[in-house]
Amino acid sequence: MLIEHQLENQTLFFQAFQYAPIGMVLVAINGNVLKANSTVCSILGLSEEELLLKTVQEMTHPHDLDLDLALRDQLIAGMRESYQMEKRLIKHECEIVWVQITVSLVKNKAGEPLFFISQVINITDQKITYNEIQEKKRLLIEREQRYRSVVEHAFDFITMHNPDGTYLYASPSCYEVLGYTPEEMIGKAGYEFLHPEDIQVAIQDHIAILQTDKKSNRIIRIRKKDGNYIWTESTSSSLIDSETGETKEIIVVSRDITERIKKERNLQDNEQRYKSLFDYHPDLIYSMDLEGNYTSINQSFEELMGYTKQEMIENPINFRSVVDPTDYEQVEHHFIQATKGFAQRYEASGINKTGRHTTFDVTNVPIFVNRQVIGVYGLASDITYRKELWKRLEESQNLYQLISENAQDIITFATPDGVVRYASPAIKTLLGYEPDEYVGKVAIDFWHPDDIASFIDENILQKSDVDTFTSRVRHKQGHYVWFETTAKIIRNEDREIVKVLAVGRDISERKRAEQELNAAKDQLESFIDRNVDPILILNLEEKVARINHAFEKTYGWTESEIVGLHLLDLPNIPIELKPEAIQNLNRIKSIEAFEGHETIRKRKDGVILTVMISSFAMRGENGHIIGWAMILRDITDKKQAEELLIRSEKLSIAGQLAAGIAHEIRNPITAIKGFVQLMKSGIVEKKMYLDIMVSEIERIEMILSELLILAKPQIFQTERKDIRKLLAQVTTLLDTQAIINNVQIITEFDPEIPLILCDENQLKQVCINFIKNAIEAMPKGGIIVIQLKSKNEDPNHILLRFIDQGCGIPAYILSKLGEPFYTTKEKGTGLGFMVSKRIIENHNGEIAVFSEENKGTTIEISLPTTH
């Protein structure tokens, strides 16, 4: 079965080989023809038997043999997989046939070369057509040069005009005769330069030319630049558009006949100049990816094709959408060849955004990165007008002076050894040199020394005829300017280098931006690596992209163990804190930055650490978020120190409480003890002494009750309450005591106060304590103001104030308020304020005291609302 399958494959291969529409030939390693199909035999005019007696070497034209053999050697050496070239084959009777061959090497399983297989296409007709076109172009150029020589060296001066009479062109002799530069005349009406007495005659003559298309001879006076007039004899003829039949331009040949007319009319003679016509058509420069989508375009592209850079970014445009359908196949072919590494040049028509057609001279060169083609550069010159000029030349035998190109980049031509033969005017703008100062010099002599060495080391233009490189070029003022240069080797038909074309662009701003960006990146890297706090970087997939040395040192895991893990899968997050970690991740992604989140993490050895987490978003060059940075500061030692301090403070407070309790209880106990001793002695007034003893015992109970409230956690039951109602109940309760003490209670409540979440009884206790304190602070009477307002700077809190007109509290005592048993009242314990402060703090509120001696005291309480 396998043998039958192999035989079937051999039969199919033989049929495909023998009847292929293109030539196919098998060639031995030594060049002998092993097998050829009928197409090859037809191309060479030989039978297969005759071909088998020949070698490729003897059939190849001598001028093409060396290149062919060199490429074959490269195939054998494994330097390339195949090659394609155009060459001449010698048919019988020494007849030459042009062919395009594509050659591949067939090897056995051991990798040893067996034979070559070549595809052969007859391109003789195309070559003949190409040569005819080249000859036609050569003749046109010769005719153009002859015409230009006649125009530029003629004694008569020649001008060209629009149908409306404005100047389009002036030959060089115009300046010699009239004294005007081209810039002083182009675009102006011809009548502006005529003598007032001759204008009407000239207008009539001009109209006659437009109406009859006949030549016209006239004698008129033309004003020279110095204001004097010369007499001229002018012959005018119209240039007719062959398609529309309308006059396109009027050509005027004028001769200075001042001397002749001067003898007759004694008029002054003066010279006048016409200026040259220079129209600037900047080139279109762009790049494409391997799919043909534009990746960058220059300003000329935007202006001519109508697409902006922003449009290219938002909605990539393919070159196929702007190519004229009639040129699609050839443009596609050249693009594919460029992606294979072969530079291409051709003409094609493009369609801009508004539908206007433009003809371009296009150069496509491959973009090489690490020896791989990653895209294609394009350089397109608008030759629409030039093509139209050539068309007019063929139709009317007239030739306009070609319009010189003006590009923003520096364009130079140099000899193969680097001597500059041409430099575009842009060199004056970008480097300060006049073109003449640059021409004749070796271009590399203007480079920075370091860049010369790099140019040599990188073998620029050694492996390809087109290359792009960057270098610093010395400005005329002495400093260096960064340039990105694309250079192309131009060869003749014999593949000899005849010149080097280079296009250089000033990229100083781009280089400066790159340096600033690199510096910023280095600073960020240094910040991360040298930071004493553990840092990890997350990418957009929420996975760890990197960690710093402090992270490894603090937690024990190495970078290789952590990088690539999702944030929620990190081993330093305790399992019970996974929900919190999810909340933190959502918080990190939802806000620009946050800091100060305290939590715990564990080390690789299991030790638990208290950490403070901060995070911020990281943004790229375009401002978009590219990831997040997290700082996990170890605050374990700090927390332990704080807890130690708190324990110390608790011990200090306990000591104060013990001392206070001993002092406060000792007094009533001493009194009780004394009265007990008196009663034992037989004193009669026992009831009076018993009342005093009960009073002292009740004082001891009060002190102990307040201590219990302070020490024991109270049952805290919160409800949504209207604090206005709560205050109304408290003021009603204390109104009687206030009236007895000649005190008036006034309330000032805002009309809209939100509900608060509170324990009603405890909050009432606070209000009663502060109102009673205020009453007791005014033994001679006065006013207590209770204010209830919304907090202006924080709408989620309310302010409650108790304002009295009492004796006030000295400044040195204010700082001690809240300490146990420290009081300003004769029979106070100081525990009431301490208990009230504890209740306010349990409600997540704050309390502040403001007082001035002999003027009064304000107690200010801030409480959160239920919003």
PDB file of N, CA and C in Angstrom, residues 15-86:
ATOM      1  N   GLN A  15       3.528  14.870 -13.276  1.00  0.00           N
ATOM      2  CA  GLN A  15       2.540  15.622 -14.068  1.00  0.00           C
ATOM      3  C   GLN A  15       2.612  17.104 -13.748  1.00  0.00           C
ATOM      4  N   ALA A  16       2.725  17.463 -12.444  1.00  0.00           N
ATOM      5  CA  ALA A  16       2.818  18.884 -12.066  1.00  0.00           C
ATOM      6  C   ALA A  16       4.071  19.513 -12.636  1.00  0.00           C
ATOM      7  N   PHE A  17       5.171  18.741 -12.629  1.00  0.00           N
ATOM      8  CA  PHE A  17       6.441  19.263 -13.146  1.00  0.00           C
ATOM      9  C   PHE A  17       6.375  19.431 -14.659  1.00  0.00           C
ATOM     10  N   GLN A  18       5.864  18.427 -15.304  1.00  0.00           N
ATOM     11  CA  GLN A  18       5.916  18.415 -16.775  1.00  0.00           C
ATOM     12  C   GLN A  18       4.962  19.430 -17.391  1.00  0.00           C
ATOM     13  N   TYR A  19       3.784  19.628 -16.781  1.00  0.00           N
ATOM     14  CA  TYR A  19       2.763  20.468 -17.410  1.00  0.00           C
ATOM     15  C   TYR A  19       2.571  21.807 -16.690  1.00  0.00           C
ATOM     16  N   ALA A  20       3.501  22.167 -15.868  1.00  0.00           N
ATOM     17  CA  ALA A  20       3.406  23.465 -15.168  1.00  0.00           C
ATOM     18  C   ALA A  20       3.417  24.599 -16.177  1.00  0.00           C
ATOM     19  N   PRO A  21       2.632  25.680 -15.977  1.00  0.00           N
ATOM     20  CA  PRO A  21       2.587  26.805 -16.933  1.00  0.00           C
ATOM     21  C   PRO A  21       3.861  27.635 -16.913  1.00  0.00           C
ATOM     22  N   ILE A  22       4.724  27.418 -15.923  1.00  0.00           N
ATOM     23  CA  ILE A  22       6.004  28.132 -15.916  1.00  0.00           C
ATOM     24  C   ILE A  22       7.104  27.103 -16.072  1.00  0.00           C
ATOM     25  N   GLY A  23       8.288  27.567 -16.482  1.00  0.00           N
ATOM     26  CA  GLY A  23       9.398  26.663 -16.710  1.00  0.00           C
ATOM     27  C   GLY A  23       9.876  26.025 -15.422  1.00  0.00           C
ATOM     28  N   MET A  24      10.145  24.728 -15.443  1.00  0.00           N
ATOM     29  CA  MET A  24      10.661  24.000 -14.303  1.00  0.00           C
ATOM     30  C   MET A  24      11.853  23.189 -14.779  1.00  0.00           C
ATOM     31  N   VAL A  25      12.961  23.253 -14.033  1.00  0.00           N
ATOM     32  CA  VAL A  25      14.151  22.519 -14.438  1.00  0.00           C
ATOM     33  C   VAL A  25      14.876  22.036 -13.189  1.00  0.00           C
ATOM     34  N   LEU A  26      15.391  20.801 -13.237  1.00  0.00           N
ATOM     35  CA  LEU A  26      16.193  20.236 -12.169  1.00  0.00           C
ATOM     36  C   LEU A  26      17.645  20.274 -12.606  1.00  0.00           C
ATOM     37  N   VAL A  27      18.508  20.812 -11.735  1.00  0.00           N
ATOM     38  CA  VAL A  27      19.913  21.016 -12.094  1.00  0.00           C
ATOM     39  C   VAL A  27      20.788  20.357 -11.042  1.00  0.00           C
ATOM     40  N   ALA A  28      21.786  19.625 -11.519  1.00  0.00           N
ATOM     41  CA  ALA A  28      22.735  18.992 -10.601  1.00  0.00           C
ATOM     42  C   ALA A  28      23.598  20.055  -9.925  1.00  0.00           C
ATOM     43  N   ILE A  29      24.263  19.663  -8.860  1.00  0.00           N
ATOM     44  CA  ILE A  29      25.103  20.599  -8.107  1.00  0.00           C
ATOM     45  C   ILE A  29      26.209  21.167  -8.989  1.00  0.00           C
ATOM     46  N   ASN A  30      26.695  20.341  -9.962  1.00  0.00           N
ATOM     47  CA  ASN A  30      27.765  20.833 -10.849  1.00  0.00           C
ATOM     48  C   ASN A  30      27.242  21.646 -12.026  1.00  0.00           C
ATOM     49  N   GLY A  31      25.908  21.829 -12.109  1.00  0.00           N
ATOM     50  CA  GLY A  31      25.343  22.666 -13.159  1.00  0.00           C
ATOM     51  C   GLY A  31      24.737  21.902 -14.316  1.00  0.00           C
ATOM     52  N   ASN A  32      24.865  20.571 -14.369  1.00  0.00           N
ATOM     53  CA  ASN A  32      24.266  19.799 -15.442  1.00  0.00           C
ATOM     54  C   ASN A  32      22.749  19.782 -15.312  1.00  0.00           C
ATOM     55  N   VAL A  33      22.072  19.885 -16.443  1.00  0.00           N
ATOM     56  CA  VAL A  33      20.611  19.829 -16.459  1.00  0.00           C
ATOM     57  C   VAL A  33      20.182  18.379 -16.316  1.00  0.00           C
ATOM     58  N   LEU A  34      19.355  18.112 -15.285  1.00  0.00           N
ATOM     59  CA  LEU A  34      18.890  16.733 -15.047  1.00  0.00           C
ATOM     60  C   LEU A  34      17.532  16.486 -15.685  1.00  0.00           C
ATOM     61  N   LYS A  35      16.663  17.502 -15.614  1.00  0.00           N
ATOM     62  CA  LYS A  35      15.327  17.329 -16.173  1.00  0.00           C
ATOM     63  C   LYS A  35      14.732  18.706 -16.413  1.00  0.00           C
ATOM     64  N   ALA A  36      13.943  18.833 -17.501  1.00  0.00           N
ATOM     65  CA  ALA A  36      13.323  20.116 -17.824  1.00  0.00           C
ATOM     66  C   ALA A  36      11.940  19.854 -18.388  1.00  0.00           C
ATOM     67  N   ASN A  37      10.965  20.747 -18.065  1.00  0.00           N
ATOM     68  CA  ASN A  37       9.625  20.548 -18.616  1.00  0.00           C
ATOM     69  C   ASN A  37       9.507  21.244 -19.968  1.00  0.00           C
ATOM     70  N   SER A  38       8.358  21.084 -20.573  1.00  0.00           N
ATOM     71  CA  SER A  38       8.165  21.591 -21.943  1.00  0.00           C
ATOM     72  C   SER A  38       8.221  23.108 -21.997  1.00  0.00           C
ATOM     73  N   THR A  39       7.812  23.798 -20.899  1.00  0.00           N
ATOM     74  CA  THR A  39       7.828  25.276 -20.905  1.00  0.00           C
ATOM     75  C   THR A  39       9.249  25.795 -21.030  1.00  0.00           C
ATOM     76  N   VAL A  40      10.191  25.176 -20.300  1.00  0.00           N
ATOM     77  CA  VAL A  40      11.599  25.584 -20.402  1.00  0.00           C
ATOM     78  C   VAL A  40      12.123  25.331 -21.806  1.00  0.00           C
ATOM     79  N   CYS A  41      11.774  24.161 -22.346  1.00  0.00           N
ATOM     80  CA  CYS A  41      12.238  23.832 -23.709  1.00  0.00           C
ATOM     81  C   CYS A  41      11.724  24.871 -24.706  1.00  0.00           C
ATOM     82  N   SER A  42      10.475  25.307 -24.507  1.00  0.00           N
ATOM     83  CA  SER A  42       9.900  26.302 -25.413  1.00  0.00           C
ATOM     84  C   SER A  42      10.616  27.639 -25.277  1.00  0.00           C
ATOM     85  N   ILE A  43      10.949  28.040 -24.025  1.00  0.00           N
ATOM     86  CA  ILE A  43      11.638  29.318 -23.794  1.00  0.00           C
ATOM     87  C   ILE A  43      12.990  29.318 -24.493  1.00  0.00           C
ATOM     88  N   LEU A  44      13.725  28.186 -24.410  1.00  0.00           N
ATOM     89  CA  LEU A  44      15.085  28.142 -24.939  1.00  0.00           C
ATOM     90  C   LEU A  44      15.151  27.633 -26.372  1.00  0.00           C
ATOM     91  N   GLY A  45      14.017  27.133 -26.870  1.00  0.00           N
ATOM     92  CA  GLY A  45      14.006  26.645 -28.248  1.00  0.00           C
ATOM     93  C   GLY A  45      14.805  25.361 -28.417  1.00  0.00           C
ATOM     94  N   LEU A  46      14.887  24.554 -27.378  1.00  0.00           N
ATOM     95  CA  LEU A  46      15.639  23.294 -27.416  1.00  0.00           C
ATOM     96  C   LEU A  46      14.740  22.165 -26.935  1.00  0.00           C
ATOM     97  N   SER A  47      15.051  20.977 -27.384  1.00  0.00           N
ATOM     98  CA  SER A  47      14.347  19.810 -26.878  1.00  0.00           C
ATOM     99  C   SER A  47      14.938  19.421 -25.540  1.00  0.00           C
ATOM    100  N   GLU A  48      14.223  18.575 -24.805  1.00  0.00           N
ATOM    101  CA  GLU A  48      14.734  18.158 -23.511  1.00  0.00           C
ATOM    102  C   GLU A  48      16.039  17.382 -23.665  1.00  0.00           C
ATOM    103  N   GLU A  49      16.146  16.587 -24.719  1.00  0.00           N
ATOM    104  CA  GLU A  49      17.387  15.827 -24.934  1.00  0.00           C
ATOM    105  C   GLU A  49      18.562  16.769 -25.157  1.00  0.00           C
ATOM    106  N   GLU A  50      18.306  17.886 -25.897  1.00  0.00           N
ATOM    107  CA  GLU A  50      19.386  18.844 -26.134  1.00  0.00           C
ATOM    108  C   GLU A  50      19.772  19.547 -24.842  1.00  0.00           C
ATOM    109  N   LEU A  51      18.770  19.861 -24.018  1.00  0.00           N
ATOM    110  CA  LEU A  51      19.052  20.546 -22.750  1.00  0.00           C
ATOM    111  C   LEU A  51      19.869  19.664 -21.809  1.00  0.00           C
ATOM    112  N   LEU A  52      19.593  18.344 -21.824  1.00  0.00           N
ATOM    113  CA  LEU A  52      20.297  17.446 -20.920  1.00  0.00           C
ATOM    114  C   LEU A  52      21.777  17.354 -21.234  1.00  0.00           C
ATOM    115  N   LEU A  53      22.155  17.823 -22.427  1.00  0.00           N
ATOM    116  CA  LEU A  53      23.571  17.804 -22.807  1.00  0.00           C
ATOM    117  C   LEU A  53      24.290  19.087 -22.435  1.00  0.00           C
ATOM    118  N   LYS A  54      23.546  20.056 -21.843  1.00  0.00           N
ATOM    119  CA  LYS A  54      24.121  21.351 -21.518  1.00  0.00           C
ATOM    120  C   LYS A  54      24.216  21.556 -20.012  1.00  0.00           C
ATOM    121  N   THR A  55      25.029  22.573 -19.667  1.00  0.00           N
ATOM    122  CA  THR A  55      25.114  22.997 -18.259  1.00  0.00           C
ATOM    123  C   THR A  55      24.524  24.401 -18.145  1.00  0.00           C
ATOM    124  N   VAL A  56      24.094  24.753 -16.924  1.00  0.00           N
ATOM    125  CA  VAL A  56      23.548  26.090 -16.692  1.00  0.00           C
ATOM    126  C   VAL A  56      24.609  27.149 -16.965  1.00  0.00           C
ATOM    127  N   GLN A  57      25.860  26.835 -16.623  1.00  0.00           N
ATOM    128  CA  GLN A  57      26.937  27.807 -16.788  1.00  0.00           C
ATOM    129  C   GLN A  57      27.100  28.221 -18.255  1.00  0.00           C
ATOM    130  N   GLU A  58      27.059  27.256 -19.154  1.00  0.00           N
ATOM    131  CA  GLU A  58      27.312  27.596 -20.551  1.00  0.00           C
ATOM    132  C   GLU A  58      26.111  28.282 -21.193  1.00  0.00           C
ATOM    133  N   MET A  59      24.889  28.155 -20.588  1.00  0.00           N
ATOM    134  CA  MET A  59      23.716  28.830 -21.132  1.00  0.00           C
ATOM    135  C   MET A  59      23.529  30.219 -20.523  1.00  0.00           C
ATOM    136  N   THR A  60      24.227  30.545 -19.425  1.00  0.00           N
ATOM    137  CA  THR A  60      24.069  31.842 -18.737  1.00  0.00           C
ATOM    138  C   THR A  60      24.977  32.884 -19.377  1.00  0.00           C
ATOM    139  N   HIS A  61      24.419  34.071 -19.576  1.00  0.00           N
ATOM    140  CA  HIS A  61      25.212  35.180 -20.133  1.00  0.00           C
ATOM    141  C   HIS A  61      26.391  35.471 -19.198  1.00  0.00           C
ATOM    142  N   PRO A  62      27.587  35.725 -19.747  1.00  0.00           N
ATOM    143  CA  PRO A  62      28.778  35.940 -18.899  1.00  0.00           C
ATOM    144  C   PRO A  62      28.594  37.051 -17.861  1.00  0.00           C
ATOM    145  N   HIS A  63      27.835  38.107 -18.208  1.00  0.00           N
ATOM    146  CA  HIS A  63      27.656  39.212 -17.259  1.00  0.00           C
ATOM    147  C   HIS A  63      26.801  38.818 -16.056  1.00  0.00           C
ATOM    148  N   ASP A  64      26.016  37.779 -16.185  1.00  0.00           N
ATOM    149  CA  ASP A  64      25.130  37.355 -15.097  1.00  0.00           C
ATOM    150  C   ASP A  64      25.658  36.129 -14.348  1.00  0.00           C
ATOM    151  N   LEU A  65      26.728  35.499 -14.864  1.00  0.00           N
ATOM    152  CA  LEU A  65      27.163  34.206 -14.343  1.00  0.00           C
ATOM    153  C   LEU A  65      27.688  34.313 -12.906  1.00  0.00           C
ATOM    154  N   ASP A  66      28.537  35.335 -12.627  1.00  0.00           N
ATOM    155  CA  ASP A  66      29.154  35.428 -11.298  1.00  0.00           C
ATOM    156  C   ASP A  66      28.113  35.555 -10.195  1.00  0.00           C
ATOM    157  N   LEU A  67      27.118  36.415 -10.417  1.00  0.00           N
ATOM    158  CA  LEU A  67      26.074  36.596  -9.404  1.00  0.00           C
ATOM    159  C   LEU A  67      25.283  35.314  -9.199  1.00  0.00           C
ATOM    160  N   ASP A  68      24.961  34.638 -10.318  1.00  0.00           N
ATOM    161  CA  ASP A  68      24.192  33.396 -10.239  1.00  0.00           C
ATOM    162  C   ASP A  68      24.957  32.340  -9.430  1.00  0.00           C
ATOM    163  N   LEU A  69      26.258  32.179  -9.728  1.00  0.00           N
ATOM    164  CA  LEU A  69      27.060  31.169  -9.026  1.00  0.00           C
ATOM    165  C   LEU A  69      27.200  31.537  -7.539  1.00  0.00           C
ATOM    166  N   ALA A  70      27.351  32.856  -7.249  1.00  0.00           N
ATOM    167  CA  ALA A  70      27.487  33.281  -5.852  1.00  0.00           C
ATOM    168  C   ALA A  70      26.228  32.953  -5.050  1.00  0.00           C
ATOM    169  N   LEU A  71      25.090  33.190  -5.652  1.00  0.00           N
ATOM    170  CA  LEU A  71      23.831  32.893  -4.964  1.00  0.00           C
ATOM    171  C   LEU A  71      23.655  31.389  -4.765  1.00  0.00           C
ATOM    172  N   ARG A  72      24.087  30.591  -5.775  1.00  0.00           N
ATOM    173  CA  ARG A  72      23.997  29.124  -5.619  1.00  0.00           C
ATOM    174  C   ARG A  72      24.897  28.654  -4.464  1.00  0.00           C
ATOM    175  N   ASP A  73      26.103  29.255  -4.371  1.00  0.00           N
ATOM    176  CA  ASP A  73      27.008  28.872  -3.283  1.00  0.00           C
ATOM    177  C   ASP A  73      26.382  29.191  -1.925  1.00  0.00           C
ATOM    178  N   GLN A  74      25.673  30.320  -1.862  1.00  0.00           N
ATOM    179  CA  GLN A  74      25.009  30.681  -0.604  1.00  0.00           C
ATOM    180  C   GLN A  74      23.920  29.662  -0.250  1.00  0.00           C
ATOM    181  N   LEU A  75      23.220  29.144  -1.279  1.00  0.00           N
ATOM    182  CA  LEU A  75      22.221  28.097  -1.030  1.00  0.00           C
ATOM    183  C   LEU A  75      22.886  26.859  -0.439  1.00  0.00           C
ATOM    184  N   ILE A  76      23.977  26.451  -1.054  1.00  0.00           N
ATOM    185  CA  ILE A  76      24.676  25.227  -0.599  1.00  0.00           C
ATOM    186  C   ILE A  76      25.195  25.434   0.827  1.00  0.00           C
ATOM    187  N   ALA A  77      25.677  26.659   1.113  1.00  0.00           N
ATOM    188  CA  ALA A  77      26.238  26.943   2.440  1.00  0.00           C
ATOM    189  C   ALA A  77      25.153  27.132   3.498  1.00  0.00           C
ATOM    190  N   GLY A  78      23.876  27.111   3.096  1.00  0.00           N
ATOM    191  CA  GLY A  78      22.786  27.289   4.055  1.00  0.00           C
ATOM    192  C   GLY A  78      22.542  28.726   4.457  1.00  0.00           C
ATOM    193  N   MET A  79      23.120  29.691   3.696  1.00  0.00           N
ATOM    194  CA  MET A  79      22.961  31.116   4.037  1.00  0.00           C
ATOM    195  C   MET A  79      21.597  31.637   3.622  1.00  0.00           C
ATOM    196  N   ARG A  80      20.912  30.965   2.744  1.00  0.00           N
ATOM    197  CA  ARG A  80      19.561  31.360   2.331  1.00  0.00           C
ATOM    198  C   ARG A  80      18.819  30.107   1.892  1.00  0.00           C
ATOM    199  N   GLU A  81      17.482  30.203   1.911  1.00  0.00           N
ATOM    200  CA  GLU A  81      16.659  29.063   1.525  1.00  0.00           C
ATOM    201  C   GLU A  81      16.397  29.034   0.028  1.00  0.00           C
ATOM    202  N   SER A  82      16.359  30.218  -0.593  1.00  0.00           N
ATOM    203  CA  SER A  82      16.130  30.306  -2.036  1.00  0.00           C
ATOM    204  C   SER A  82      16.602  31.673  -2.489  1.00  0.00           C
ATOM    205  N   TYR A  83      16.663  31.872  -3.787  1.00  0.00           N
ATOM    206  CA  TYR A  83      16.975  33.198  -4.310  1.00  0.00           C
ATOM    207  C   TYR A  83      16.248  33.411  -5.623  1.00  0.00           C
ATOM    208  N   GLN A  84      16.060  34.678  -5.949  1.00  0.00           N
ATOM    209  CA  GLN A  84      15.380  35.052  -7.189  1.00  0.00           C
ATOM    210  C   GLN A  84      16.202  36.133  -7.883  1.00  0.00           C
ATOM    211  N   MET A  85      16.365  36.018  -9.196  1.00  0.00           N
ATOM    212  CA  MET A  85      17.127  37.020  -9.943  1.00  0.00           C
ATOM    213  C   MET A  85      16.668  37.035 -11.396  1.00  0.00           C
ATOM    214  N   GLU A  86      16.982  38.129 -12.049  1.00  0.00           N
ATOM    215  CA  GLU A  86      16.768  38.232 -13.489  1.00  0.00           C
ATOM    216  C   GLU A  86      18.107  38.027 -14.181  1.00  0.00           C
TER     217      GLU A  86
END
